[in-house]
Amino acid sequence: MSTLNRVHPQDGSMIGLWAALALVLLVLVSFVPGQSSVPPLDRDEPRYTQATKQMVETGDYVRIRFQEAPRHKKPIGIHWLQAGAVALSGDGAEAPLWVYRIPSLLGAIAAVGLSIWTARAFLPLGAATVVGGLVGAMVILGVEARLAKTDAVLLATVLLMQGALARVWLDKAKGWAAPLTFWIGLALGILVKGPIAPMVAVFTVAVLMWLDDRRLFGRLRPLAGLVILAAICLPWFVAIWRATDGAFFTTALGTDFLGKAATGQEGHWAPPLTHLAFFFAVAWPMAPFAIASLAGFWKERGAALLFAAAWVIPGWIVFEATPTKLPHYTLPLLPGIALASVAVLATTTPPVLLRRLAALALGLAPVGMVAAALAAPSAVAYAVGQPLDIAAHLVTLATPIGLAAAAIGAYGGVCLWRGVPALSARVAGSAIASAAVAQMVVWGMIVPNIKPLWVSPALVAAAEEVSGCPHPRLASVGGFNEPSMIFLAGTDTMLTGPEEAVALAAAQDCVVIVSRERTTPAVREAAAAAGVTLAEPTVVEGFNISKGDPVRLTLFVRTAP
């Protein structure tokens, strides 16, 4: 088995170790802005947090439910992690959203460290640290670090598994530690997101056995691995089977997993090669380095490239062939591309055409992204016909910092165009720093202040104000049923019709009826028919991000006749 030559950073072509570590630290800091200031992002995030909230409320940590409906989609792992964070917070079911996001934040941080550890099996520490920096700076990981769902944690489990597998394959692990770590990572990945981690593991092991080492599976200690899988996964699998009479597995595997494989679920159908198109946006700033290294993929035959190919190519084909496509699906594969790109660029010089294509992507992408982010508040306000409402001091801060991030990225692109090595501080360092700073601006300053996007927080705040109650019960009429509203307003939020909503307002205090514009006349008619006097103290307007359309909600409260 061949291995890549070691890279000597003293030749000036590599980021120095301390500079690389500083960049990784910057990436980790960039995950923090927005954790507490960005409201729940519909629809997946509040579905997870609401299900966890109900576990805390009921004490049932086996079944996964969203209000009264079973949620048989993903295993329990992320809910247990979120529930643990809630327990540590001491706030119980009233814990703020940022507490539920802690596992994703820690998962993203772990993924950066584990990317370095995985790459370290093939590369010297400086180059491996660059791999971690590129993974951590990716747009998609920055998103997942801030959303209380599975994908950042899944990535950490996959990297734990793959880093251990690399050491077993390279014969760098003579004892039991690496094989057992592989199985622990696999088991945790199953408990977090079902079949994705096993798919990555099976494909990687199968390709490596086919091309290089038929004894690999035996060196992974499969009997001990089965014991680990059973110990970690079976207790909850048995408990959920008994609690749901097998319905969880029927729905999760038969409807959710196989449904996504056969049809485009929830309007997320897309043709093959869509993930390739996504790659250049979601994997920025790593994508330009992949472009620059393309020619080397055909020339190099080192261990890092073979391992990365086994990791990435089969899984990518599956994701492209699957009709349902979302940008985060390929996240577990992207560190493999970062590993291959850095391994190639550490030992070869890209041809002029690829270098200049990469330079254009590296220089122009941050300028476009930052410009789009700075323009987003005005664009959304215009779309819903509202005046721009963003604090002047935020504009004053965000604009120069955003422009600085764009300038840093553009500088890296110019340097690469002029022939500066891709893994130098001036190129790779600029790319990583640009992405980290840009994400701080976007998530910390811009996104939280695009007020029209955050309909549910505005709605719940308005309901508390007009009702005079700290936690009024909402009855939503007309189809505004976003999970963020339910998570913020409470599990007892009703999604109902006009007559039922009016009856609830008549029977209970502290009820606020929320009606979309099309059903407001029906609510008035139902109230008149029931002899209930309703006031209409306010209207909440905004942009429903999950459906992509403006929304206007009228609030009704009961008054004395």
Coordinates of C-alpha atoms in Angstrom, one line a residue:
M1 CA 0.0 0.0 0.0
S2 CA 1.5 3.3 -1.0
T3 CA 1.3 6.4 1.1
L4 CA 1.6 10.1 0.3
N5 CA 5.0 11.7 0.8
R6 CA 5.2 13.9 3.9
V7 CA 4.9 17.6 3.3
H8 CA 7.6 19.9 4.7
P9 CA 5.9 23.2 5.6
Q10 CA 9.2 25.1 5.7
D11 CA 9.2 25.3 1.9
G12 CA 6.6 28.1 2.2
S13 CA 3.9 26.2 0.4
M14 CA 2.0 25.2 3.5
I15 CA 0.2 27.0 6.3
G16 CA 2.3 26.8 9.4
L17 CA 1.0 24.6 12.2
W18 CA 0.3 27.5 14.6
A19 CA -1.4 29.5 11.9
A20 CA -3.5 26.5 11.0
L21 CA -4.5 26.0 14.6
A22 CA -5.4 29.7 14.9
L23 CA -7.7 29.4 11.8
V24 CA -9.4 26.3 13.3
L25 CA -10.0 28.2 16.5
L26 CA -11.5 31.0 14.5
V27 CA -13.8 28.5 12.8
L28 CA -14.9 27.1 16.2
V29 CA -15.7 30.6 17.4
S30 CA -17.7 31.3 14.2
F31 CA -20.2 28.6 15.3
V32 CA -21.3 30.6 18.3
P33 CA -23.0 33.8 16.8
G34 CA -26.7 33.2 16.2
Q35 CA -27.1 30.3 18.6
S36 CA -29.3 32.3 21.0
S37 CA -30.5 35.0 18.6
V38 CA -31.8 33.1 15.6
P39 CA -35.4 31.9 16.2
P40 CA -36.5 28.3 15.4
L41 CA -36.0 27.7 11.7
D42 CA -39.0 25.9 10.1
R43 CA -39.7 23.2 9.6
D44 CA -37.3 20.4 10.6
E45 CA -35.6 22.1 13.6
P46 CA -38.8 22.9 15.6
R47 CA -40.1 19.4 14.9
Y48 CA -37.1 17.9 16.6
T49 CA -37.2 20.4 19.5
Q50 CA -40.9 20.1 20.0
A51 CA -40.6 16.2 20.2
T52 CA -37.8 16.6 22.7
K53 CA -39.8 19.1 24.7
Q54 CA -42.7 16.7 24.9
M55 CA -40.4 14.0 26.2
V56 CA -39.3 16.3 29.0
E57 CA -43.0 17.3 29.7
T58 CA -44.2 13.7 29.9
G59 CA -41.1 11.8 31.1
D60 CA -41.5 9.4 28.2
Y61 CA -38.0 9.1 26.7
V62 CA -38.9 6.1 24.4
R63 CA -41.6 7.3 22.1
I64 CA -41.1 10.3 19.7
R65 CA -44.2 12.4 19.2
F66 CA -45.2 15.8 17.8
Q67 CA -48.2 16.9 19.7
E68 CA -50.5 13.8 19.4
A69 CA -49.0 12.4 16.2
P70 CA -46.2 9.8 16.4
R71 CA -43.0 10.9 14.7
H72 CA -41.6 7.8 13.3
K73 CA -38.8 9.1 11.2
K74 CA -35.4 9.2 12.9
P75 CA -34.1 7.2 15.9
I76 CA -33.9 8.6 19.4
G77 CA -30.2 9.7 19.7
I78 CA -30.6 13.4 19.0
H79 CA -33.6 13.7 21.3
W80 CA -31.7 12.1 24.2
L81 CA -28.8 14.5 23.6
Q82 CA -31.2 17.5 23.6
A83 CA -33.0 16.2 26.6
G84 CA -29.7 15.9 28.4
A85 CA -28.9 19.5 27.6
V86 CA -32.3 20.6 28.8
A87 CA -31.8 18.7 32.1
L88 CA -28.4 20.3 32.6
S89 CA -29.9 23.7 32.0
G90 CA -32.3 23.3 35.0
D91 CA -35.1 25.0 33.0
G92 CA -37.1 21.9 32.2
A93 CA -39.5 22.1 29.4
E94 CA -39.3 25.9 29.4
A95 CA -35.6 25.8 28.4
P96 CA -34.8 28.3 25.6
L97 CA -34.1 27.2 22.1
W98 CA -30.3 27.6 22.4
V99 CA -30.2 24.9 25.0
Y100 CA -31.7 22.4 22.4
R101 CA -29.0 23.5 20.0
I102 CA -26.1 22.7 22.3
P103 CA -25.7 19.1 20.9
S104 CA -25.4 20.4 17.3
L105 CA -22.9 23.0 18.4
L106 CA -20.8 20.4 20.2
G107 CA -21.2 18.0 17.3
A108 CA -19.9 20.6 14.8
I109 CA -16.9 21.3 17.1
A110 CA -16.2 17.6 17.5
A111 CA -16.5 17.2 13.7
V112 CA -13.7 19.7 13.2
G113 CA -11.4 18.0 15.7
L114 CA -12.3 14.5 14.3
S115 CA -11.6 15.8 10.7
I116 CA -8.1 16.6 11.8
W117 CA -7.7 13.3 13.6
T118 CA -8.9 11.4 10.5
A119 CA -6.7 13.3 8.1
R120 CA -3.8 12.8 10.5
A121 CA -3.7 9.1 9.6
F122 CA -2.5 10.1 6.2
L123 CA -1.0 13.6 6.5
P124 CA 1.4 15.6 8.7
L125 CA -0.3 17.6 11.4
G126 CA -0.1 21.0 9.6
A127 CA -1.9 19.6 6.5
A128 CA -4.4 17.6 8.6
T129 CA -5.2 20.8 10.5
V130 CA -6.0 22.5 7.2
V131 CA -8.4 19.7 6.4
G132 CA -10.2 20.4 9.7
G133 CA -10.2 24.2 9.0
L134 CA -11.8 23.7 5.5
V135 CA -14.4 21.3 6.9
G136 CA -15.3 23.6 9.8
A137 CA -15.5 26.7 7.5
M138 CA -18.0 25.0 5.1
V139 CA -21.3 26.9 4.8
I140 CA -23.3 23.7 5.4
L141 CA -21.6 22.8 8.6
G142 CA -22.1 26.4 9.8
V143 CA -25.8 26.0 9.2
E144 CA -26.1 22.6 10.9
A145 CA -24.1 23.8 13.9
R146 CA -26.9 26.2 14.6
L147 CA -29.9 23.9 14.0
A148 CA -31.2 21.6 16.7
K149 CA -31.3 18.5 14.5
T150 CA -29.3 15.4 13.6
D151 CA -26.7 16.3 11.0
A152 CA -23.8 18.0 12.8
V153 CA -23.9 15.1 15.4
L154 CA -24.1 12.5 12.6
L155 CA -21.1 14.0 11.0
A156 CA -19.1 13.7 14.2
T157 CA -20.1 10.0 14.5
V158 CA -19.1 9.3 10.9
L159 CA -15.7 10.9 11.4
L160 CA -15.1 9.0 14.6
M161 CA -15.9 5.8 12.6
Q162 CA -13.9 6.8 9.5
G163 CA -10.8 7.9 11.5
A164 CA -10.7 4.6 13.3
L165 CA -11.2 2.7 10.0
A166 CA -8.3 4.5 8.4
R167 CA -6.0 3.4 11.1
V168 CA -7.1 -0.2 11.0
W169 CA -6.7 -0.2 7.2
L170 CA -3.2 1.4 7.3
D171 CA -2.1 -1.1 10.0
K172 CA -1.4 1.8 12.3
A173 CA -3.6 0.2 15.0
K174 CA -2.3 -3.0 16.4
G175 CA -4.6 -3.4 19.3
W176 CA -8.3 -3.2 20.0
A177 CA -8.8 0.5 20.4
A178 CA -9.3 1.5 16.8
P179 CA -11.6 -1.4 15.8
L180 CA -13.8 -0.8 18.9
T181 CA -13.8 3.0 18.2
F182 CA -15.0 2.2 14.7
W183 CA -18.0 0.2 16.0
I184 CA -18.8 2.8 18.7
G185 CA -18.9 5.5 16.0
L186 CA -21.1 3.3 13.8
A187 CA -23.5 2.5 16.6
L188 CA -23.8 6.1 17.7
G189 CA -24.4 7.1 14.0
I190 CA -27.2 4.5 13.8
L191 CA -28.8 5.8 17.0
V192 CA -28.7 9.4 15.6
K193 CA -29.8 9.0 12.0
G194 CA -30.4 5.3 11.2
P195 CA -29.0 4.0 7.9
I196 CA -26.6 6.8 6.8
A197 CA -23.6 5.8 9.0
P198 CA -23.9 2.1 8.0
M199 CA -24.1 3.0 4.4
V200 CA -20.9 5.0 4.6
A201 CA -19.2 2.2 6.6
V202 CA -20.3 -0.6 4.3
F203 CA -19.3 1.2 1.1
T204 CA -15.9 2.3 2.4
V205 CA -15.0 -1.2 3.8
A206 CA -16.3 -3.0 0.7
V207 CA -14.3 -0.8 -1.7
L208 CA -11.1 -1.0 0.3
M209 CA -11.4 -4.8 0.6
W210 CA -12.1 -5.1 -3.2
L211 CA -9.2 -2.8 -4.3
D212 CA -6.6 -3.4 -1.6
D213 CA -7.1 -5.5 1.5
R214 CA -9.4 -8.5 1.7
R215 CA -8.5 -9.1 5.4
L216 CA -9.7 -5.7 6.5
F217 CA -13.1 -6.8 7.8
G218 CA -11.5 -9.4 10.0
R219 CA -9.1 -6.8 11.5
L220 CA -12.2 -4.8 12.5
R221 CA -13.1 -7.4 15.1
P222 CA -16.6 -8.0 13.8
L223 CA -17.8 -10.3 16.7
A224 CA -16.8 -7.6 19.3
G225 CA -18.4 -5.0 17.0
L226 CA -21.7 -6.9 17.0
V227 CA -21.7 -6.9 20.8
I228 CA -21.1 -3.1 20.8
L229 CA -23.9 -2.5 18.3
A230 CA -26.2 -4.6 20.3
A231 CA -25.3 -2.9 23.6
I232 CA -25.7 0.6 22.3
C233 CA -28.7 0.2 19.8
L234 CA -30.8 -2.7 20.9
P235 CA -32.2 -1.3 24.2
W236 CA -34.0 1.5 22.6
F237 CA -34.9 -0.5 19.4
V238 CA -36.6 -3.2 21.6
A239 CA -38.3 -0.5 23.7
I240 CA -39.7 1.4 20.7
W241 CA -40.8 -1.9 19.1
R242 CA -42.8 -2.7 22.2
A243 CA -44.1 0.8 22.7
T244 CA -45.4 1.1 19.1
D245 CA -46.0 -2.5 18.3
G246 CA -43.4 -2.3 15.5
A247 CA -45.0 0.8 13.9
F248 CA -41.8 2.9 14.3
F249 CA -39.8 0.5 12.1
T250 CA -42.7 0.2 9.5
T251 CA -42.9 3.9 9.1
A252 CA -39.3 4.9 9.5
L253 CA -37.9 2.3 7.1
G254 CA -40.9 1.6 4.9
T255 CA -42.3 5.1 4.5
D256 CA -39.6 7.6 5.4
F257 CA -36.4 5.9 4.2
L258 CA -37.7 3.9 1.3
G259 CA -40.1 6.7 0.4
K260 CA -37.2 9.1 -0.1
A261 CA -35.4 6.5 -2.1
A262 CA -38.3 6.0 -4.4
T263 CA -40.0 9.4 -4.7
G264 CA -39.2 13.0 -3.9
Q265 CA -40.8 13.5 -0.5
E266 CA -42.3 16.8 0.8
G267 CA -41.6 18.5 -2.5
H268 CA -37.8 17.9 -2.4
W269 CA -37.5 16.0 -5.7
A270 CA -34.5 16.9 -7.8
P271 CA -32.7 15.3 -10.8
P272 CA -29.4 13.6 -10.7
L273 CA -26.3 15.8 -10.4
T274 CA -28.2 18.2 -8.2
H275 CA -25.9 17.5 -5.3
L276 CA -22.9 18.3 -7.5
A277 CA -24.5 21.7 -8.2
F278 CA -25.2 22.1 -4.4
F279 CA -21.6 21.3 -3.7
F280 CA -20.2 24.6 -5.0
A281 CA -22.4 26.5 -2.6
V282 CA -22.7 24.4 0.5
A283 CA -19.0 23.3 0.5
W284 CA -17.6 26.8 0.2
P285 CA -14.7 27.5 0.8
M286 CA -13.6 23.9 0.4
A287 CA -15.0 23.6 -3.1
P288 CA -12.4 25.7 -4.9
F289 CA -9.6 23.5 -3.5
A290 CA -11.4 20.5 -4.8
I291 CA -11.4 22.2 -8.3
A292 CA -7.7 23.0 -8.1
S293 CA -6.9 19.4 -7.1
L294 CA -8.9 17.6 -9.9
A295 CA -6.0 16.8 -12.1
G296 CA -4.1 15.3 -9.2
F297 CA -6.9 12.8 -8.6
W298 CA -5.8 11.0 -11.8
K299 CA -2.0 11.2 -11.1
E300 CA -1.8 10.4 -7.4
R301 CA -2.3 6.8 -6.2
G302 CA -1.7 7.4 -2.5
A303 CA -3.5 5.9 0.5
A304 CA -5.4 9.2 1.2
L305 CA -6.9 9.3 -2.2
L306 CA -7.9 5.6 -2.2
F307 CA -9.5 6.0 1.2
A308 CA -11.3 9.2 0.2
A309 CA -12.6 7.6 -3.0
A310 CA -14.0 4.6 -1.1
W311 CA -15.6 7.0 1.4
V312 CA -17.1 9.5 -1.1
I313 CA -17.8 8.0 -4.5
P314 CA -20.3 5.1 -3.8
G315 CA -22.3 7.2 -1.3
W316 CA -22.4 10.2 -3.7
I317 CA -23.8 8.0 -6.4
V318 CA -26.5 6.8 -4.0
F319 CA -27.4 10.3 -3.1
E320 CA -27.6 11.5 -6.7
A321 CA -29.8 8.5 -7.6
T322 CA -32.2 9.1 -4.7
P323 CA -35.1 11.3 -5.9
T324 CA -35.3 13.2 -2.6
K325 CA -32.5 15.7 -2.3
L326 CA -31.6 18.4 0.3
P327 CA -28.3 20.2 0.5
H328 CA -27.2 18.7 3.8
Y329 CA -27.6 15.0 2.6
T330 CA -24.0 14.8 1.4
L331 CA -22.5 16.3 4.5
P332 CA -21.1 13.0 5.8
L333 CA -19.1 12.7 2.6
L334 CA -17.6 16.2 2.4
P335 CA -14.6 15.6 4.8
G336 CA -13.5 12.9 2.4
I337 CA -13.3 15.4 -0.4
A338 CA -11.4 17.8 1.9
L339 CA -8.9 15.0 2.7
A340 CA -8.4 14.2 -0.9
S341 CA -8.0 17.8 -2.0
V342 CA -5.4 18.7 0.6
A343 CA -3.5 15.4 0.0
V344 CA -3.2 16.3 -3.7
L345 CA -2.4 19.9 -3.2
A346 CA 0.2 19.1 -0.7
T347 CA 2.3 17.1 -3.2
T348 CA 1.3 18.5 -6.7
T349 CA 0.9 21.9 -8.4
P350 CA -2.5 22.3 -10.2
P351 CA -2.4 23.0 -13.9
V352 CA -3.0 26.7 -14.9
L353 CA -6.6 26.2 -16.0
L354 CA -7.8 24.5 -12.9
R355 CA -5.8 26.9 -10.7
R356 CA -7.5 29.9 -12.3
L357 CA -10.9 28.4 -12.2
A358 CA -10.4 27.7 -8.5
A359 CA -9.1 31.3 -8.1
L360 CA -12.2 32.7 -9.7
A361 CA -14.5 30.6 -7.4
L362 CA -12.4 31.5 -4.4
G363 CA -12.4 35.2 -5.1
L364 CA -15.9 35.8 -6.5
A365 CA -18.0 33.5 -4.3
P366 CA -17.4 35.4 -1.0
V367 CA -18.1 38.7 -2.7
G368 CA -21.4 37.4 -4.0
M369 CA -22.4 35.7 -0.8
V370 CA -21.7 38.6 1.4
A371 CA -23.4 41.0 -1.0
A372 CA -26.5 38.7 -1.0
A373 CA -26.5 38.5 2.8
L374 CA -26.2 42.3 3.2
A375 CA -29.1 42.8 0.7
A376 CA -31.3 40.1 2.2
P377 CA -33.1 42.3 4.9
S378 CA -34.2 44.8 2.2
A379 CA -35.2 42.1 -0.2
V380 CA -37.4 40.3 2.3
A381 CA -39.0 43.5 3.5
Y382 CA -39.8 44.4 -0.1
A383 CA -41.3 41.0 -0.7
V384 CA -43.8 41.4 2.1
G385 CA -44.4 45.1 1.5
Q386 CA -43.1 46.2 4.9
P387 CA -40.6 49.0 5.7
L388 CA -37.1 47.9 6.5
D389 CA -36.8 47.5 10.2
I390 CA -33.2 46.8 11.2
A391 CA -31.2 48.6 13.8
A392 CA -28.9 51.2 12.3
H393 CA -26.0 50.2 14.5
L394 CA -26.2 46.6 13.1
V395 CA -26.0 47.9 9.6
T396 CA -23.1 50.0 10.6
L397 CA -21.3 47.0 12.0
A398 CA -22.4 44.3 9.6
T399 CA -21.5 46.2 6.4
P400 CA -17.8 46.8 7.0
I401 CA -17.2 43.4 8.6
G402 CA -19.0 41.7 5.8
L403 CA -17.0 43.7 3.2
A404 CA -13.8 42.8 5.0
A405 CA -14.8 39.1 4.8
A406 CA -15.4 39.4 1.1
A407 CA -12.1 41.2 0.7
I408 CA -10.2 38.5 2.5
G409 CA -11.7 35.8 0.3
A410 CA -11.0 37.9 -2.8
Y411 CA -7.4 38.4 -1.8
G412 CA -7.0 34.6 -1.5
G413 CA -8.4 34.2 -5.0
V414 CA -6.0 36.8 -6.4
C415 CA -3.1 35.1 -4.8
L416 CA -4.1 31.7 -6.2
W417 CA -4.5 33.3 -9.7
R418 CA -1.0 34.6 -9.5
G419 CA 0.4 31.2 -8.6
V420 CA 0.7 31.3 -4.9
P421 CA 0.4 27.6 -3.6
A422 CA -3.1 26.7 -2.7
L423 CA -2.2 25.5 0.8
S424 CA -0.3 28.6 1.7
A425 CA -1.5 31.0 4.4
R426 CA -2.3 33.6 1.8
V427 CA -4.7 31.3 -0.1
A428 CA -6.1 28.6 2.3
G429 CA -5.7 30.9 5.3
S430 CA -7.6 33.6 3.5
A431 CA -10.4 31.3 2.4
I432 CA -10.9 29.8 5.9
A433 CA -10.8 33.2 7.6
S434 CA -13.1 34.7 5.0
A435 CA -15.7 32.0 5.5
A436 CA -15.5 32.1 9.3
V437 CA -15.9 35.9 9.5
A438 CA -18.7 35.9 6.9
Q439 CA -20.7 33.3 8.9
M440 CA -20.3 35.4 12.1
V441 CA -21.8 38.4 10.3
V442 CA -24.6 36.4 8.6
W443 CA -25.7 34.5 11.6
G444 CA -24.9 36.9 14.4
M445 CA -26.0 40.2 12.8
I446 CA -28.1 39.8 9.7
V447 CA -30.3 36.7 9.9
P448 CA -31.7 37.4 13.4
N449 CA -32.7 40.9 12.3
I450 CA -34.6 40.0 9.1
K451 CA -37.8 40.5 11.2
P452 CA -40.4 39.5 8.5
L453 CA -39.0 35.9 8.5
W454 CA -39.7 35.3 12.1
V455 CA -43.5 35.1 12.1
S456 CA -43.9 32.7 15.0
P457 CA -41.9 34.7 17.6
A458 CA -43.8 37.8 16.6
L459 CA -47.1 35.9 16.8
V460 CA -46.4 34.5 20.2
A461 CA -45.2 37.9 21.6
A462 CA -48.3 39.6 20.1
A463 CA -50.6 36.9 21.7
E464 CA -49.1 37.5 25.1
E465 CA -49.5 41.2 24.8
V466 CA -53.1 41.2 23.6
S467 CA -54.3 38.5 26.0
G468 CA -52.5 39.9 29.1
C469 CA -51.4 36.3 29.9
P470 CA -47.8 35.0 30.1
H471 CA -48.6 31.8 28.2
P472 CA -51.9 32.1 26.3
R473 CA -53.2 29.1 24.5
L474 CA -53.3 29.6 20.7
A475 CA -55.9 28.2 18.4
S476 CA -54.7 28.5 14.8
V477 CA -57.3 28.6 12.0
G478 CA -56.7 28.6 8.3
G479 CA -53.6 26.6 7.9
F480 CA -50.8 28.4 9.7
N481 CA -49.4 25.3 11.4
E482 CA -45.7 25.9 11.5
P483 CA -43.8 23.8 14.0
S484 CA -42.0 26.9 15.3
M485 CA -45.4 28.3 16.5
I486 CA -46.1 25.1 18.4
F487 CA -42.7 24.9 20.0
L488 CA -42.8 28.6 21.1
A489 CA -46.5 28.7 22.1
G490 CA -46.8 25.3 23.8
T491 CA -47.7 21.7 23.1
D492 CA -51.4 22.5 23.8
T493 CA -51.6 24.8 20.7
M494 CA -54.6 23.8 18.6
L495 CA -54.8 23.5 14.9
T496 CA -58.5 23.7 14.3
G497 CA -61.5 25.2 12.5
P498 CA -63.4 28.4 13.2
E499 CA -66.2 26.9 15.2
E500 CA -63.9 24.8 17.4
A501 CA -61.6 27.8 18.0
V502 CA -64.5 30.0 19.0
A503 CA -65.9 27.3 21.3
L504 CA -62.5 27.1 23.0
A505 CA -62.3 30.8 23.4
A506 CA -65.7 30.8 25.0
A507 CA -64.9 28.0 27.4
Q508 CA -61.4 29.0 28.6
D509 CA -59.6 32.2 29.6
C510 CA -56.3 33.2 28.0
V511 CA -57.1 31.8 24.5
V512 CA -56.0 33.7 21.4
I513 CA -57.4 32.7 18.0
V514 CA -55.0 33.1 15.1
S515 CA -56.5 33.2 11.7
R516 CA -55.1 33.6 8.2
E517 CA -56.7 36.2 6.1
R518 CA -58.8 33.7 4.1
T519 CA -60.6 32.3 7.2
T520 CA -61.0 35.6 9.2
P521 CA -64.6 36.1 7.9
A522 CA -65.5 32.5 9.0
V523 CA -64.2 33.2 12.5
R524 CA -66.3 36.3 12.7
E525 CA -69.4 34.3 11.5
A526 CA -68.7 31.5 14.0
A527 CA -68.4 34.0 16.9
A528 CA -71.7 35.7 15.9
A529 CA -73.5 32.4 15.7
A530 CA -72.2 31.3 19.1
G531 CA -72.9 34.7 20.7
V532 CA -69.2 35.2 21.6
T533 CA -67.8 38.7 21.4
L534 CA -64.3 38.8 19.9
A535 CA -62.0 41.7 19.5
E536 CA -59.4 41.9 16.8
P537 CA -56.6 43.8 18.6
T538 CA -53.7 43.3 16.1
V539 CA -52.5 41.7 12.9
V540 CA -49.1 40.0 12.5
E541 CA -47.5 40.0 9.0
G542 CA -44.4 38.4 7.7
F543 CA -42.9 35.9 5.2
N544 CA -43.5 32.2 5.7
I545 CA -40.0 30.9 5.0
S546 CA -41.1 27.2 4.8
K547 CA -43.7 27.9 2.1
G548 CA -42.1 30.9 0.5
D549 CA -45.1 33.3 0.6
P550 CA -46.3 36.3 2.6
V551 CA -48.6 35.7 5.5
R552 CA -51.1 37.9 7.3
L553 CA -52.5 36.6 10.7
T554 CA -55.4 38.3 12.6
L555 CA -55.5 37.7 16.3
F556 CA -58.9 37.4 18.1
V557 CA -59.5 37.6 21.8
R558 CA -62.7 37.2 23.8
T559 CA -64.1 40.3 25.4
A560 CA -67.0 40.8 27.8
P561 CA -70.3 41.0 26.0

